Tab-separated table of C-alpha atoms and ligand atoms in Angstrom:
chain	number	residue	atom	x	y	z
A	1	MET	CA	-11.990	-26.899	-1.840
A	2	SER	CA	-8.276	-26.929	-2.431
A	3	ASN	CA	-5.685	-26.091	0.201
A	4	VAL	CA	-2.552	-26.152	-1.878
A	5	PHE	CA	-0.825	-23.112	-3.326
A	6	PRO	CA	1.201	-23.234	-6.561
A	7	GLU	CA	4.922	-23.803	-6.565
A	8	GLY	CA	6.835	-20.516	-6.438
A	9	PHE	CA	3.911	-18.713	-4.794
A	10	LEU	CA	5.185	-15.590	-3.026
A	11	TRP	CA	4.429	-15.500	0.689
A	12	GLY	CA	5.212	-12.288	2.442
A	13	THR	CA	4.256	-9.291	4.473
A	14	ALA	CA	4.150	-5.663	3.388
A	15	THR	CA	5.313	-2.370	4.834
A	16	ALA	CA	5.615	1.203	3.544
A	17	ALA	CA	8.683	3.353	4.145
A	18	HIS	CA	6.968	6.268	5.851
A	19	GLN	CA	4.999	3.993	8.162
A	20	VAL	CA	8.032	2.158	9.532
A	21	GLU	CA	11.323	3.920	8.784
A	22	GLY	CA	11.112	7.071	10.909
A	23	ASN	CA	12.272	10.637	10.288
A	24	ASN	CA	11.156	10.970	6.698
A	25	THR	CA	11.825	14.677	6.968
A	26	HIS	CA	11.966	15.579	3.269
A	27	SER	CA	8.472	14.240	2.646
A	28	ASP	CA	5.245	16.180	2.317
A	29	PHE	CA	3.643	14.066	5.044
A	30	TRP	CA	6.311	14.983	7.588
A	31	ALA	CA	5.534	18.661	6.994
A	32	MET	CA	1.781	18.056	7.292
A	33	GLU	CA	2.144	16.082	10.518
A	34	HIS	CA	3.800	19.013	12.280
A	35	LEU	CA	1.344	21.854	11.593
A	36	PRO	CA	-0.442	23.547	14.497
A	37	ASP	CA	-3.833	22.425	13.128
A	38	THR	CA	-2.691	19.134	11.684
A	39	VAL	CA	-5.270	16.449	10.841
A	40	PHE	CA	-2.773	13.789	11.960
A	41	ALA	CA	-3.389	12.243	15.379
A	42	GLU	CA	0.354	12.334	16.057
A	43	PRO	CA	3.568	12.702	14.042
A	44	SER	CA	5.380	9.645	12.651
A	45	GLY	CA	8.609	10.495	14.514
A	46	ASP	CA	11.028	7.579	14.758
A	47	ALA	CA	8.274	5.221	13.612
A	48	ILE	CA	9.591	1.706	14.346
A	49	ASP	CA	13.097	2.686	13.228
A	50	HIS	CA	13.023	0.145	10.415
A	51	TYR	CA	15.481	2.404	8.611
A	52	HIS	CA	18.195	1.122	10.950
A	53	ARG	CA	16.653	-2.085	12.252
A	54	TYR	CA	15.798	-3.737	8.918
A	55	PRO	CA	18.399	-6.528	9.311
A	56	GLU	CA	16.849	-7.744	12.595
A	57	ASP	CA	13.363	-7.202	11.174
A	58	MET	CA	14.138	-9.258	8.096
A	59	ALA	CA	15.586	-11.986	10.301
A	60	LEU	CA	12.184	-12.214	12.039
A	61	LEU	CA	10.398	-12.487	8.704
A	62	GLN	CA	12.807	-15.210	7.647
A	63	GLU	CA	12.208	-17.054	10.920
A	64	LEU	CA	8.492	-16.951	10.101
A	65	GLY	CA	9.168	-18.731	6.826
A	66	PHE	CA	8.194	-16.064	4.337
A	67	ASN	CA	9.955	-16.107	0.968
A	68	SER	CA	9.287	-12.509	-0.047
A	69	TYR	CA	8.989	-9.032	1.445
A	70	ARG	CA	7.123	-6.087	-0.035
A	71	PHE	CA	8.575	-2.779	1.090
A	72	SER	CA	8.799	0.673	-0.390
A	73	VAL	CA	11.674	2.927	-1.313
A	74	GLU	CA	11.177	6.545	-0.301
A	75	TRP	CA	11.162	9.084	-3.122
A	76	ALA	CA	11.709	11.938	-0.637
A	77	ARG	CA	14.984	10.365	0.502
A	78	ILE	CA	16.173	9.362	-2.966
A	79	GLU	CA	15.366	12.718	-4.606
A	80	PRO	CA	15.162	15.245	-1.747
A	81	GLU	CA	15.424	18.153	-4.208
A	82	ASP	CA	14.148	18.226	-7.774
A	83	GLY	CA	16.718	16.450	-9.939
A	84	ARG	CA	19.182	15.859	-7.061
A	85	PHE	CA	19.447	12.134	-6.488
A	86	SER	CA	21.062	10.833	-3.321
A	87	THR	CA	23.508	8.029	-4.011
A	88	ALA	CA	23.658	7.368	-0.272
A	89	ALA	CA	19.896	6.804	-0.144
A	90	LEU	CA	20.003	4.549	-3.213
A	91	ASP	CA	22.843	2.593	-1.607
A	92	HIS	CA	20.816	2.265	1.570
A	93	TYR	CA	17.976	0.626	-0.377
A	94	ARG	CA	20.481	-1.538	-2.229
A	95	ARG	CA	21.729	-2.809	1.134
A	96	MET	CA	18.113	-3.457	2.117
A	97	CYS	CA	17.517	-5.485	-1.053
A	98	GLU	CA	20.728	-7.432	-0.463
A	99	ALA	CA	19.761	-8.124	3.155
A	100	SER	CA	16.291	-9.165	2.049
A	101	LEU	CA	17.713	-11.669	-0.445
A	102	ALA	CA	20.247	-12.905	2.107
A	103	HIS	CA	17.279	-13.671	4.389
A	104	GLY	CA	15.504	-15.626	1.677
A	105	LEU	CA	13.009	-12.809	1.044
A	106	LYS	CA	12.551	-11.802	-2.607
A	107	PRO	CA	12.142	-8.017	-2.642
A	108	VAL	CA	8.900	-6.709	-4.132
A	109	LEU	CA	9.477	-2.966	-4.239
A	110	THR	CA	6.928	-0.186	-4.157
A	111	TYR	CA	8.258	3.047	-5.655
A	112	HIS	CA	5.548	5.322	-4.264
A	113	HIS	CA	3.527	4.636	-1.134
A	114	PHE	CA	1.553	7.841	-0.439
A	115	THR	CA	4.496	10.103	0.471
A	116	SER	CA	6.265	12.390	-2.019
A	117	PRO	CA	9.162	14.834	-1.743
A	118	ARG	CA	8.082	18.253	-0.460
A	119	TRP	CA	9.185	19.953	-3.674
A	120	THR	CA	6.569	18.100	-5.709
A	121	VAL	CA	3.811	19.894	-3.817
A	122	SER	CA	5.214	23.324	-4.626
A	123	GLN	CA	5.065	22.307	-8.306
A	124	GLY	CA	1.339	21.556	-8.132
A	125	GLY	CA	1.674	18.043	-6.809
A	126	TRP	CA	-0.393	15.250	-8.351
A	127	ASN	CA	-2.627	17.734	-10.144
A	128	ASN	CA	0.179	18.721	-12.457
A	129	MET	CA	1.104	16.460	-15.392
A	130	VAL	CA	4.746	17.431	-14.842
A	131	ILE	CA	4.859	15.088	-11.860
A	132	ALA	CA	4.273	12.107	-14.156
A	133	GLU	CA	7.549	12.846	-15.930
A	134	LYS	CA	9.378	13.464	-12.678
A	135	PHE	CA	8.061	10.253	-11.181
A	136	ALA	CA	9.117	8.318	-14.278
A	137	ARG	CA	12.594	9.828	-14.133
A	138	TYR	CA	12.886	8.728	-10.504
A	139	ALA	CA	11.557	5.257	-11.379
A	140	GLY	CA	14.265	4.902	-14.007
A	141	VAL	CA	17.002	5.873	-11.552
A	142	VAL	CA	15.732	3.456	-8.903
A	143	THR	CA	15.535	0.613	-11.402
A	144	GLN	CA	19.041	1.308	-12.606
A	145	HIS	CA	20.306	0.933	-9.028
A	146	LEU	CA	18.089	-1.826	-7.679
A	147	GLY	CA	16.513	-3.600	-10.646
A	148	ASP	CA	18.949	-6.519	-10.630
A	149	LEU	CA	17.906	-7.396	-7.059
A	150	THR	CA	14.152	-6.854	-7.449
A	151	GLU	CA	11.491	-9.535	-7.906
A	152	ALA	CA	8.710	-7.178	-9.017
A	153	VAL	CA	7.822	-3.477	-8.871
A	154	CYS	CA	4.616	-1.833	-7.715
A	155	THR	CA	4.862	1.654	-9.208
A	156	ILE	CA	2.218	3.514	-7.214
A	157	ASN	CA	0.465	2.127	-4.168
A	158	GLU	CA	-3.318	2.408	-4.315
A	159	VAL	CA	-3.644	4.561	-7.405
A	160	ASN	CA	-7.322	5.017	-6.596
A	161	ILE	CA	-7.083	6.098	-2.966
A	162	PRO	CA	-7.046	9.874	-3.586
A	163	ARG	CA	-10.239	9.543	-5.630
A	164	MET	CA	-11.751	7.313	-2.971
A	165	ALA	CA	-10.826	9.770	-0.244
A	166	ALA	CA	-12.426	12.609	-2.156
A	167	MET	CA	-15.626	10.717	-2.960
A	168	LEU	CA	-16.107	8.806	0.284
A	169	TRP	CA	-14.331	10.391	3.207
A	170	MET	CA	-13.281	13.949	2.555
A	171	ALA	CA	-16.369	15.293	0.843
A	172	ASP	CA	-16.373	18.211	3.276
A	173	GLY	CA	-12.729	19.043	2.687
A	174	ALA	CA	-9.886	18.035	4.970
A	175	GLY	CA	-10.284	21.057	7.208
A	176	ASP	CA	-9.801	24.530	5.772
A	177	THR	CA	-7.309	25.704	8.362
A	178	PHE	CA	-5.223	22.614	7.886
A	179	VAL	CA	-5.142	23.043	4.112
A	180	GLN	CA	-4.188	26.704	4.460
A	181	GLN	CA	-1.362	25.903	6.833
A	182	ALA	CA	-0.160	22.931	4.799
A	183	ALA	CA	-0.249	24.869	1.532
A	184	GLN	CA	1.807	27.613	3.083
A	185	ALA	CA	4.308	25.217	4.623
A	186	LEU	CA	4.724	23.421	1.311
A	187	HIS	CA	4.956	26.593	-0.795
A	188	THR	CA	1.748	26.377	-2.739
A	189	THR	CA	-1.789	27.765	-2.574
A	190	PRO	CA	-4.848	26.096	-1.026
A	191	GLU	CA	-6.356	25.924	-4.548
A	192	GLN	CA	-3.355	24.051	-5.916
A	193	PHE	CA	-2.737	21.910	-2.853
A	194	ALA	CA	-2.337	18.315	-4.121
A	195	PRO	CA	-0.150	15.946	-2.119
A	196	PHE	CA	-1.072	12.397	-3.229
A	197	MET	CA	-3.750	11.768	-0.588
A	198	PHE	CA	-5.386	15.122	-1.320
A	199	ALA	CA	-5.279	14.789	-5.113
A	200	GLY	CA	-8.850	13.642	-5.524
A	201	SER	CA	-9.857	15.413	-8.723
A	202	VAL	CA	-10.503	13.726	-12.075
A	203	GLN	CA	-7.518	15.607	-13.442
A	204	ALA	CA	-5.288	14.180	-10.693
A	205	ARG	CA	-6.622	10.719	-11.443
A	206	ASP	CA	-5.409	11.083	-15.018
A	207	VAL	CA	-2.047	12.400	-13.827
A	208	ILE	CA	-1.632	9.393	-11.523
A	209	ILE	CA	-2.485	6.947	-14.298
A	210	ALA	CA	-0.064	8.726	-16.650
A	211	ALA	CA	2.631	8.602	-13.962
A	212	HIS	CA	2.147	4.849	-13.709
A	213	HIS	CA	2.363	4.354	-17.473
A	214	GLN	CA	5.425	6.567	-17.856
A	215	ALA	CA	7.145	4.920	-14.892
A	216	ARG	CA	6.413	1.498	-16.337
A	217	ALA	CA	8.098	2.546	-19.588
A	218	ALA	CA	11.122	3.922	-17.700
A	219	ILE	CA	11.444	0.706	-15.675
A	220	LYS	CA	11.127	-1.477	-18.778
A	221	ALA	CA	13.728	0.635	-20.570
A	222	GLU	CA	16.186	-0.305	-17.802
A	223	ARG	CA	15.051	-3.889	-17.267
A	224	PRO	CA	12.574	-5.296	-19.765
A	225	SER	CA	12.101	-8.534	-17.822
A	226	LEU	CA	11.180	-6.954	-14.472
A	227	PRO	CA	7.461	-7.454	-13.732
A	228	VAL	CA	5.673	-4.120	-13.202
A	229	GLY	CA	2.225	-3.358	-11.872
A	230	LEU	CA	0.218	-0.878	-9.859
A	231	THR	CA	-1.752	-1.602	-6.720
A	232	ILE	CA	-5.373	-0.755	-6.083
A	233	ALA	CA	-7.473	-0.472	-2.930
A	234	MET	CA	-10.502	-2.681	-3.487
A	235	SER	CA	-13.388	-3.417	-1.241
A	236	ASP	CA	-15.994	-5.946	-2.260
A	237	MET	CA	-18.642	-3.508	-3.485
A	238	GLN	CA	-21.979	-5.206	-2.978
A	239	ALA	CA	-25.379	-3.997	-4.153
A	240	LEU	CA	-28.575	-4.457	-2.229
A	241	PRO	CA	-31.680	-4.783	-4.396
A	242	GLY	CA	-32.162	-1.395	-6.063
A	243	GLY	CA	-28.567	-0.383	-5.361
A	244	GLU	CA	-27.017	-1.903	-8.476
A	245	ALA	CA	-26.826	1.291	-10.522
A	246	GLU	CA	-25.257	3.280	-7.713
A	247	ARG	CA	-22.821	0.479	-6.910
A	248	ASP	CA	-21.839	0.171	-10.583
A	249	ARG	CA	-21.352	3.926	-10.900
A	250	MET	CA	-19.104	4.043	-7.857
A	251	ARG	CA	-17.262	0.909	-8.888
A	252	TRP	CA	-16.565	2.404	-12.292
A	253	GLU	CA	-15.145	5.555	-10.674
A	254	LEU	CA	-13.154	3.814	-7.959
A	255	GLN	CA	-12.061	0.536	-9.525
A	256	ASP	CA	-12.797	-0.014	-13.236
A	257	VAL	CA	-10.968	3.061	-14.523
A	258	PHE	CA	-7.805	1.973	-12.752
A	259	LEU	CA	-8.107	-1.729	-13.561
A	260	GLU	CA	-8.569	-0.842	-17.222
A	261	ALA	CA	-5.368	1.229	-17.015
A	262	ALA	CA	-3.547	-1.927	-15.850
A	263	ARG	CA	-4.397	-4.060	-18.877
A	264	GLU	CA	-0.898	-3.830	-20.324
A	265	ASP	CA	0.786	-4.470	-16.956
A	266	ASP	CA	2.480	-7.673	-15.836
A	267	PHE	CA	0.210	-7.950	-12.810
A	268	VAL	CA	-2.202	-5.979	-10.692
A	269	GLY	CA	-1.739	-5.712	-6.924
A	270	VAL	CA	-5.047	-6.156	-5.092
A	271	GLN	CA	-5.343	-4.638	-1.583
A	272	THR	CA	-8.485	-5.541	0.256
A	273	TYR	CA	-9.736	-5.123	3.808
A	274	THR	CA	-13.516	-5.286	3.765
A	275	ARG	CA	-16.767	-4.961	1.806
A	276	GLU	CA	-19.031	-1.974	1.189
A	277	ARG	CA	-22.761	-2.171	0.612
A	278	TYR	CA	-24.721	0.095	-1.688
A	279	GLY	CA	-28.399	0.868	-1.752
A	280	ALA	CA	-30.358	3.110	-4.111
A	281	GLU	CA	-29.318	6.163	-2.078
A	282	GLY	CA	-25.634	5.310	-2.048
A	283	GLY	CA	-23.230	3.771	0.432
A	284	LEU	CA	-24.688	2.104	3.518
A	285	GLY	CA	-22.739	1.755	6.708
A	286	PRO	CA	-21.862	-1.546	8.370
A	287	GLU	CA	-24.716	-4.003	8.574
A	288	GLU	CA	-26.257	-4.516	11.968
A	289	GLY	CA	-24.837	-7.578	13.658
A	290	VAL	CA	-21.611	-7.613	11.652
A	291	ALA	CA	-18.559	-6.962	13.822
A	292	THR	CA	-16.322	-4.031	12.963
A	293	THR	CA	-12.566	-3.556	13.201
A	294	GLN	CA	-10.439	-0.765	14.685
A	295	MET	CA	-10.887	1.088	11.385
A	296	GLY	CA	-14.677	0.840	11.620
A	297	TYR	CA	-14.670	-1.604	8.684
A	298	GLU	CA	-16.909	-4.628	8.723
A	299	PHE	CA	-15.092	-7.855	9.618
A	300	TRP	CA	-15.393	-9.378	6.142
A	301	PRO	CA	-12.325	-11.465	5.330
A	302	GLN	CA	-13.931	-13.198	2.354
A	303	ALA	CA	-13.809	-9.843	0.517
A	304	ILE	CA	-10.394	-10.756	-0.875
A	305	GLY	CA	-11.828	-13.571	-3.003
A	306	ALA	CA	-14.509	-11.321	-4.470
A	307	THR	CA	-12.066	-8.541	-5.310
A	308	LEU	CA	-9.532	-10.910	-6.888
A	309	ARG	CA	-12.268	-12.233	-9.148
A	310	TYR	CA	-13.395	-8.753	-10.090
A	311	ALA	CA	-9.862	-7.508	-10.731
A	312	SER	CA	-9.166	-10.504	-12.941
A	313	GLU	CA	-12.352	-9.949	-14.908
A	314	VAL	CA	-11.687	-6.261	-15.597
A	315	ALA	CA	-7.884	-6.104	-15.857
A	316	GLY	CA	-7.344	-9.559	-17.343
A	317	VAL	CA	-3.764	-9.832	-16.073
A	318	PRO	CA	-2.099	-11.943	-13.362
A	319	LEU	CA	-2.836	-10.930	-9.792
A	320	MET	CA	-0.945	-10.480	-6.569
A	321	VAL	CA	-2.502	-9.853	-3.162
A	322	THR	CA	-0.216	-6.990	-2.190
A	323	GLU	CA	-2.088	-6.162	1.042
A	324	ASN	CA	-4.705	-7.915	3.145
A	325	GLY	CA	-5.209	-7.777	6.876
A	326	ILE	CA	-7.027	-6.320	9.842
A	327	GLY	CA	-6.537	-3.613	12.441
A	328	THR	CA	-7.412	-5.162	15.789
A	329	THR	CA	-6.107	-5.486	19.329
A	330	ASP	CA	-7.489	-9.045	19.438
A	331	ASP	CA	-4.963	-11.293	17.759
A	332	GLY	CA	-7.434	-14.172	17.780
A	333	ARG	CA	-9.629	-12.085	15.463
A	334	ARG	CA	-6.612	-11.525	13.235
A	335	LEU	CA	-5.983	-15.247	13.041
A	336	ALA	CA	-9.626	-15.895	12.170
A	337	TYR	CA	-9.419	-13.168	9.531
A	338	TYR	CA	-6.393	-14.724	7.828
A	339	GLN	CA	-7.906	-18.210	7.948
A	340	THR	CA	-11.009	-17.151	6.062
A	341	ALA	CA	-9.150	-14.802	3.720
A	342	LEU	CA	-6.615	-17.429	2.688
A	343	GLN	CA	-9.300	-20.008	2.098
A	344	SER	CA	-10.955	-17.587	-0.307
A	345	VAL	CA	-7.617	-17.028	-2.094
A	346	ALA	CA	-7.168	-20.801	-2.334
A	347	ASP	CA	-10.669	-21.072	-3.820
A	348	CYS	CA	-9.752	-18.474	-6.459
A	349	LEU	CA	-6.663	-20.503	-7.390
A	350	GLN	CA	-8.771	-23.623	-7.579
A	351	ASP	CA	-11.069	-21.824	-10.005
A	352	GLY	CA	-8.106	-21.060	-12.234
A	353	LEU	CA	-7.270	-17.468	-11.266
A	354	ASP	CA	-3.622	-16.619	-11.761
A	355	VAL	CA	-2.668	-15.341	-8.292
A	356	ARG	CA	1.101	-15.080	-7.857
A	357	GLY	CA	1.520	-14.149	-4.215
A	358	TYR	CA	0.027	-13.052	-0.917
A	359	PHE	CA	1.377	-10.229	1.249
A	360	ALA	CA	-0.172	-9.679	4.651
A	361	TRP	CA	-0.597	-6.112	5.844
A	362	SER	CA	1.383	-5.670	7.879
A	363	ALA	CA	4.644	-7.141	9.136
A	364	PHE	CA	4.662	-4.783	12.126
A	365	ASP	CA	2.352	-2.511	14.054
A	366	ASN	CA	3.124	0.857	12.471
A	367	PHE	CA	2.114	4.434	11.663
A	368	GLU	CA	-1.447	4.313	10.331
A	369	TRP	CA	-1.328	7.723	8.639
A	370	MET	CA	-3.846	10.259	10.013
A	371	LEU	CA	-4.819	7.817	12.762
A	372	GLY	CA	-1.293	7.615	14.151
A	373	TYR	CA	-0.097	4.506	15.972
A	374	ARG	CA	-3.414	3.438	17.500
A	375	PRO	CA	-4.624	0.937	14.856
A	376	THR	CA	-2.552	-2.220	15.031
A	377	PHE	CA	-2.339	-4.224	11.799
A	378	GLY	CA	0.925	-6.014	12.642
A	379	LEU	CA	1.763	-9.687	12.774
A	380	ILE	CA	4.590	-8.504	14.983
A	381	ALA	CA	3.959	-6.067	17.841
A	382	VAL	CA	6.353	-3.205	18.491
A	383	ASP	CA	6.872	-1.420	21.790
A	384	ARG	CA	7.850	1.997	20.497
A	385	ALA	CA	9.471	3.055	23.774
A	386	THR	CA	12.019	0.252	23.579
A	387	GLN	CA	11.608	-0.755	19.908
A	388	GLN	CA	11.166	-4.290	21.183
A	389	ARG	CA	9.510	-6.637	18.653
A	390	THR	CA	7.159	-9.469	19.723
A	391	ILE	CA	5.793	-12.068	17.331
A	392	LYS	CA	2.013	-12.529	17.679
A	393	PRO	CA	0.284	-15.947	17.543
A	394	SER	CA	-1.415	-15.043	14.238
A	395	ALA	CA	2.054	-14.723	12.713
A	396	ARG	CA	2.910	-18.231	13.897
A	397	TRP	CA	-0.160	-19.556	12.145
A	398	LEU	CA	0.589	-17.716	8.897
A	399	SER	CA	4.153	-18.946	9.197
A	400	GLN	CA	3.008	-22.580	9.110
A	401	VAL	CA	0.937	-21.885	6.011
A	402	ALA	CA	3.797	-20.129	4.246
A	403	LYS	CA	6.278	-22.879	5.105
A	404	ALA	CA	3.927	-25.668	4.006
A	405	ASN	CA	2.617	-23.709	0.988
A	406	ARG	CA	-0.807	-25.036	1.902
A	407	LEU	CA	-3.577	-24.247	4.350
A	408	VAL	CA	-3.085	-26.149	7.557
B	1	GCO	C1	-2.728	1.057	2.047
B	1	GCO	C2	-2.093	1.382	2.884
B	1	GCO	C3	-1.503	1.057	4.123
B	1	GCO	C4	-2.455	1.116	5.257
B	1	GCO	C5	-3.343	-0.083	5.275
B	1	GCO	C6	-4.219	-0.145	6.479
B	1	GCO	O1	-1.928	0.801	1.072
B	1	GCO	O2	-3.913	1.220	2.186
B	1	GCO	O3	-1.102	1.005	2.056
B	1	GCO	O4	-0.538	2.047	4.149
B	1	GCO	O5	-1.716	1.163	6.418
B	1	GCO	O6	-4.145	-0.089	4.159
B	1	GCO	O7	-5.189	0.841	6.451
């Protein structure tokens, strides 16, 4: 059992623009949050105003001893209308990258984290192959402006989540009235409605994979040496006796296809929260006696080790833990989660897996999509009335690990 992490290991936290910045008004999500029959618990609003407060926020992350920060640049701000790029928005993200570096945090940038400009939806969204070209064009522009300051790029966050949503959570549709209203607001039809999260078809899957490949080429054309990868949502998919075939079928659909698409990448970003069990009939809920989190997931921190091993086996490229964490109001549970999770990452390293970094989800309590602000994944609490930040004890523990580059 080793406790030491390799030299140069990236230690950081992760955020996503829409979840922290506030007022992402040109995005499809903003429009969807404000419909009369919205499926969002509440709108994102000012979020935690990271758009303006990033210097103070980065100072906190520096104080905690991290050496990297994974954040996303917002396509809807950078290209608010098709083909119209905002130099001001690009400059904003350049200032963020500069501030990040000045705080000793190497920027790992995500180019797409769930939200897209509104205009993409009116063009058929992620069902239409045209978006792959548009996304690649945007990726080229971003790289031209920020590539010299960037440590690594995650093209698309959780390439498999739309497919997962369609197969696991939204089998009954996301609410007909909502889709009708959203389609109308975003100038499309319910049949062609495909914002990223709602693009669960096989066709959309192929569009998303093509968008990643084309973006990778556009990034490499600007900066051949910049490491590029995608990220994938992975639970540890376990089979009970008799459930192997069903588990393998689902794992092929939800993980293998995407990991195979990453075989030419510089790394794959693994994002893990829990495990899922399969029996002959399909997915089983949480096992009796196993505690669950605010998300209803089983408390299963060792899942990260299992998913790293599986990702390595299928993709065969270096790995990065781009998200790992827990939604809980009990920070002691969070600490326990990180202790077990990091031990399982250390065990993977010991066994020779090439893991380059670990990013906790999340730096701050933030906007948890449809669930609003209720789930709290942050290492740092935020009082949204005052925007006051408070470092939690779990962050202090992770800080010691990051500073020592070993488990303490
Ligand atoms: C993700 C999401 C995050 C979520 C996190 C917690 O990439 O799944 O990136 O946006 O907030 O997973 O559910």
